[in-house]
Amino acid sequence: MKKIAVVEDEEYVRQELCSMLEKAGYEAMEITAFEDAAAQLSDISPNLVILDLNLPEISGFQICRDLKQKTSIPVLVLTSRDQMQDELHALKLGADEFLTKPCRKERLLARISNILKRYEGRTNLLEGEGFLLDKGTYTLYIHNSSVVLPKNQGKLLEMLLTGGEEPVTARELCEALWGTAEYIDENALQVNLTRLKKTMANLEMEQKIVAVRGRGYRLEKAAEL
């Protein structure tokens, strides 16, 4: 059964959506704590998120951006905001669909079905700038081709993608590579990072690995360097 998370602060609307989804054969999940909604969604990993934009504590735009930086979970924005600039902004942040309230049940269910079909088989994929990484096989999809990364390079890239804008510490990278950080071998870590940097440069990837002094490493677009 497909799981759909509903991020909506109006209780009546949220319950109506969940009831509709359950009648249509989906498992509905309510998100009611919005400040850390992106982290919650990342943890429960639903097949789709229905997201309102006007939320207390945090904007739906921010949730969409944070979620799309760390996961490939599809997002359907359902909001009362009907300005073109809002739609364009949501889509730029990675939203897969934008619908305005009120929305006919048949239209919403049709859009949900279409998004889920597009994402079939993509549950293992992490999205970067201009590429996808299959975290099960460490296959990198870029420039209409695919490359299987060596295991250590794949693990490092997965950690950096999952970290989003936040730096990933050397300890976290060592744990990903060797299952422990009891004895952090900076030289061995640097060797593996250098190999991944070379691979990324050879593939002409838009993102580069940068060191954040005293904090760790993260991915940044080349133009931002």
GROMACS .gro file of C-alpha atoms in nm:
model
  225
    1MET     CA    1   0.000   0.000   0.000
    2LYS     CA    2   0.138   0.341  -0.099
    3LYS     CA    3   0.199   0.582   0.190
    4ILE     CA    4   0.101   0.947   0.149
    5ALA     CA    5   0.193   1.208   0.410
    6VAL     CA    6  -0.033   1.510   0.450
    7VAL     CA    7   0.130   1.831   0.576
    8GLU     CA    8  -0.166   2.058   0.649
    9ASP     CA    9  -0.236   2.273   0.956
   10GLU     CA   10  -0.615   2.304   0.919
   11GLU     CA   11  -0.750   2.000   1.101
   12TYR     CA   12  -1.073   1.970   0.903
   13VAL     CA   13  -0.892   1.990   0.568
   14ARG     CA   14  -0.625   1.744   0.686
   15GLN     CA   15  -0.883   1.491   0.802
   16GLU     CA   16  -1.084   1.525   0.482
   17LEU     CA   17  -0.773   1.462   0.274
   18CYS     CA   18  -0.674   1.160   0.481
   19SER     CA   19  -1.023   1.016   0.460
   20MET     CA   20  -1.027   1.062   0.082
   21LEU     CA   21  -0.686   0.899   0.047
   22GLU     CA   22  -0.780   0.599   0.260
   23LYS     CA   23  -1.098   0.544   0.061
   24ALA     CA   24  -0.885   0.550  -0.255
   25GLY     CA   25  -0.665   0.271  -0.118
   26TYR     CA   26  -0.371   0.469   0.020
   27GLU     CA   27  -0.223   0.478   0.369
   28ALA     CA   28  -0.258   0.836   0.493
   29MET     CA   29  -0.011   0.984   0.744
   30GLU     CA   30  -0.073   1.314   0.923
   31ILE     CA   31   0.212   1.556   0.989
   32THR     CA   32   0.114   1.809   1.254
   33ALA     CA   33   0.453   1.927   1.387
   34PHE     CA   34   0.578   2.151   1.109
   35GLU     CA   35   0.907   2.299   1.228
   36ASP     CA   36   1.090   1.967   1.175
   37ALA     CA   37   0.853   1.833   0.909
   38ALA     CA   38   1.129   1.771   0.654
   39ALA     CA   39   1.321   1.554   0.901
   40GLN     CA   40   1.005   1.362   0.992
   41LEU     CA   41   0.923   1.302   0.627
   42SER     CA   42   1.277   1.189   0.555
   43ASP     CA   43   1.254   0.939   0.842
   44ILE     CA   44   0.916   0.788   0.748
   45SER     CA   45   0.991   0.803   0.373
   46PRO     CA   46   0.637   0.817   0.230
   47ASN     CA   47   0.570   0.756  -0.139
   48LEU     CA   48   0.429   1.109  -0.175
   49VAL     CA   49   0.386   1.428   0.029
   50ILE     CA   50   0.084   1.656  -0.002
   51LEU     CA   51   0.208   1.992   0.122
   52ASP     CA   52   0.032   2.314   0.215
   53LEU     CA   53   0.234   2.636   0.188
   54ASN     CA   54   0.068   2.847   0.460
   55LEU     CA   55   0.188   2.676   0.776
   56PRO     CA   56   0.271   2.800   1.127
   57GLU     CA   57   0.633   2.799   1.242
   58ILE     CA   58   0.778   2.739   0.895
   59SER     CA   59   0.687   2.800   0.533
   60GLY     CA   60   0.584   2.512   0.310
   61PHE     CA   61   0.843   2.645   0.065
   62GLN     CA   62   1.116   2.579   0.322
   63ILE     CA   63   0.988   2.227   0.388
   64CYS     CA   64   0.983   2.155   0.015
   65ARG     CA   65   1.338   2.284  -0.029
   66ASP     CA   66   1.476   2.095   0.272
   67LEU     CA   67   1.305   1.771   0.171
   68LYS     CA   68   1.413   1.786  -0.192
   69GLN     CA   69   1.774   1.858  -0.094
   70LYS     CA   70   1.791   1.535   0.103
   71THR     CA   71   1.550   1.292  -0.065
   72SER     CA   72   1.379   1.206  -0.391
   73ILE     CA   73   1.033   1.192  -0.227
   74PRO     CA   74   0.777   1.351  -0.462
   75VAL     CA   75   0.590   1.659  -0.340
   76LEU     CA   76   0.243   1.774  -0.447
   77VAL     CA   77   0.172   2.129  -0.330
   78LEU     CA   78  -0.195   2.186  -0.243
   79THR     CA   79  -0.257   2.543  -0.135
   80SER     CA   80  -0.503   2.831  -0.135
   81ARG     CA   81  -0.228   3.054  -0.279
   82ASP     CA   82  -0.303   3.095  -0.647
   83GLN     CA   83  -0.037   3.343  -0.759
   84MET     CA   84   0.177   3.238  -1.054
   85GLN     CA   85   0.492   3.342  -0.867
   86ASP     CA   86   0.407   3.099  -0.586
   87GLU     CA   87   0.364   2.813  -0.832
   88LEU     CA   88   0.688   2.893  -1.013
   89HIS     CA   89   0.877   2.922  -0.685
   90ALA     CA   90   0.744   2.588  -0.559
   91LEU     CA   91   0.833   2.414  -0.885
   92LYS     CA   92   1.180   2.571  -0.881
   93LEU     CA   93   1.234   2.427  -0.533
   94GLY     CA   94   1.153   2.081  -0.665
   95ALA     CA   95   0.777   2.039  -0.619
   96ASP     CA   96   0.637   1.787  -0.867
   97GLU     CA   97   0.286   1.930  -0.891
   98PHE     CA   98   0.100   2.246  -0.784
   99LEU     CA   99  -0.276   2.256  -0.725
  100THR     CA  100  -0.490   2.526  -0.568
  101LYS     CA  101  -0.773   2.484  -0.318
  102PRO     CA  102  -1.053   2.409  -0.353
  103CYS     CA  103  -0.963   2.116  -0.576
  104ARG     CA  104  -1.199   1.851  -0.708
  105LYS     CA  105  -1.135   1.509  -0.558
  106GLU     CA  106  -1.110   1.346  -0.900
  107ARG     CA  107  -0.843   1.591  -1.016
  108LEU     CA  108  -0.635   1.550  -0.701
  109LEU     CA  109  -0.648   1.170  -0.714
  110ALA     CA  110  -0.554   1.174  -1.083
  111ARG     CA  111  -0.249   1.394  -1.015
  112ILE     CA  112  -0.149   1.171  -0.723
  113SER     CA  113  -0.171   0.862  -0.943
  114ASN     CA  114   0.036   1.026  -1.217
  115ILE     CA  115   0.313   1.131  -0.979
  116LEU     CA  116   0.333   0.787  -0.818
  117LYS     CA  117   0.361   0.623  -1.161
  118ARG     CA  118   0.646   0.857  -1.255
  119TYR     CA  119   0.833   0.764  -0.941
  120GLU     CA  120   0.789   0.386  -0.966
  121GLY     CA  121   1.125   0.220  -0.909
  122ARG     CA  122   1.291   0.545  -0.795
  123THR     CA  123   1.279   0.483  -0.419
  124ASN     CA  124   1.655   0.430  -0.403
  125LEU     CA  125   1.740   0.744  -0.595
  126LEU     CA  126   1.894   1.056  -0.441
  127GLU     CA  127   1.885   1.377  -0.643
  128GLY     CA  128   2.177   1.610  -0.696
  129GLU     CA  129   2.230   1.904  -0.930
  130GLY     CA  130   2.187   1.746  -1.274
  131PHE     CA  131   2.230   1.386  -1.161
  132LEU     CA  132   2.073   1.098  -0.970
  133LEU     CA  133   2.247   0.846  -0.744
  134ASP     CA  134   2.107   0.498  -0.683
  135LYS     CA  135   2.207   0.438  -0.321
  136GLY     CA  136   2.149   0.064  -0.361
  137THR     CA  137   2.399   0.009  -0.642
  138TYR     CA  138   2.588   0.343  -0.639
  139THR     CA  139   2.496   0.391  -1.003
  140LEU     CA  140   2.528   0.755  -1.102
  141TYR     CA  141   2.289   0.880  -1.373
  142ILE     CA  142   2.423   1.191  -1.545
  143HIS     CA  143   2.433   1.342  -1.894
  144ASN     CA  144   2.198   1.072  -2.027
  145SER     CA  145   2.441   0.798  -1.925
  146SER     CA  146   2.515   0.587  -1.618
  147VAL     CA  147   2.834   0.516  -1.424
  148VAL     CA  148   2.878   0.266  -1.140
  149LEU     CA  149   3.089   0.429  -0.870
  150PRO     CA  150   3.338   0.235  -0.658
  151LYS     CA  151   3.173   0.147  -0.327
  152ASN     CA  152   3.365   0.397  -0.113
  153GLN     CA  153   3.301   0.681  -0.357
  154GLY     CA  154   2.933   0.592  -0.365
  155LYS     CA  155   2.910   0.592   0.014
  156LEU     CA  156   3.076   0.933   0.036
  157LEU     CA  157   2.853   1.086  -0.229
  158GLU     CA  158   2.544   0.940  -0.061
  159MET     CA  159   2.642   1.097   0.273
  160LEU     CA  160   2.711   1.435   0.112
  161LEU     CA  161   2.377   1.430  -0.073
  162THR     CA  162   2.189   1.333   0.242
  163GLY     CA  163   2.355   1.616   0.432
  164GLY     CA  164   2.212   1.881   0.198
  165GLU     CA  165   2.347   2.227   0.286
  166GLU     CA  166   2.475   2.113   0.625
  167PRO     CA  167   2.839   1.999   0.637
  168VAL     CA  168   2.897   1.629   0.696
  169THR     CA  169   3.165   1.574   0.959
  170ALA     CA  170   3.479   1.366   0.910
  171ARG     CA  171   3.349   1.132   1.181
  172GLU     CA  172   3.025   1.072   0.991
  173LEU     CA  173   3.213   1.007   0.669
  174CYS     CA  174   3.447   0.760   0.842
  175GLU     CA  175   3.151   0.578   0.994
  176ALA     CA  176   2.994   0.551   0.648
  177LEU     CA  177   3.316   0.414   0.496
  178TRP     CA  178   3.441   0.181   0.768
  179GLY     CA  179   3.155   0.140   1.013
  180THR     CA  180   3.344   0.312   1.292
  181ALA     CA  181   3.496   0.646   1.379
  182GLU     CA  182   3.687   0.527   1.684
  183TYR     CA  183   4.013   0.595   1.504
  184ILE     CA  184   3.959   0.862   1.241
  185ASP     CA  185   4.222   0.821   0.971
  186GLU     CA  186   4.227   1.163   0.805
  187ASN     CA  187   4.478   1.048   0.544
  188ALA     CA  188   4.266   0.753   0.435
  189LEU     CA  189   3.957   0.975   0.428
  190GLN     CA  190   4.136   1.236   0.218
  191VAL     CA  191   4.248   0.968  -0.030
  192ASN     CA  192   3.888   0.858  -0.080
  193LEU     CA  193   3.759   1.215  -0.105
  194THR     CA  194   4.027   1.298  -0.362
  195ARG     CA  195   3.925   1.000  -0.573
  196LEU     CA  196   3.560   1.107  -0.562
  197LYS     CA  197   3.654   1.467  -0.651
  198LYS     CA  198   3.847   1.340  -0.953
  199THR     CA  199   3.553   1.125  -1.064
  200MET     CA  200   3.314   1.419  -1.030
  201ALA     CA  201   3.547   1.646  -1.228
  202ASN     CA  202   3.584   1.388  -1.506
  203LEU     CA  203   3.205   1.360  -1.528
  204GLU     CA  204   3.175   1.742  -1.541
  205MET     CA  205   2.931   1.745  -1.251
  206GLU     CA  206   2.775   2.077  -1.150
  207GLN     CA  207   2.853   2.024  -0.782
  208LYS     CA  208   3.192   2.009  -0.614
  209ILE     CA  209   3.307   1.889  -0.273
  210VAL     CA  210   3.421   2.174  -0.050
  211ALA     CA  211   3.572   2.172   0.297
  212VAL     CA  212   3.395   2.383   0.561
  213ARG     CA  213   3.661   2.484   0.811
  214GLY     CA  214   3.613   2.314   1.145
  215ARG     CA  215   3.284   2.151   1.043
  216GLY     CA  216   3.333   1.900   0.763
  217TYR     CA  217   3.244   1.875   0.395
  218ARG     CA  218   2.947   1.952   0.172
  219LEU     CA  219   2.845   1.979  -0.192
  220GLU     CA  220   2.820   2.319  -0.358
  221LYS     CA  221   2.745   2.425  -0.712
  222ALA     CA  222   3.059   2.512  -0.902
  223ALA     CA  223   2.929   2.867  -0.966
  224GLU     CA  224   2.902   2.922  -0.588
  225LEU     CA  225   3.266   2.838  -0.523
   0.00000   0.00000   0.00000
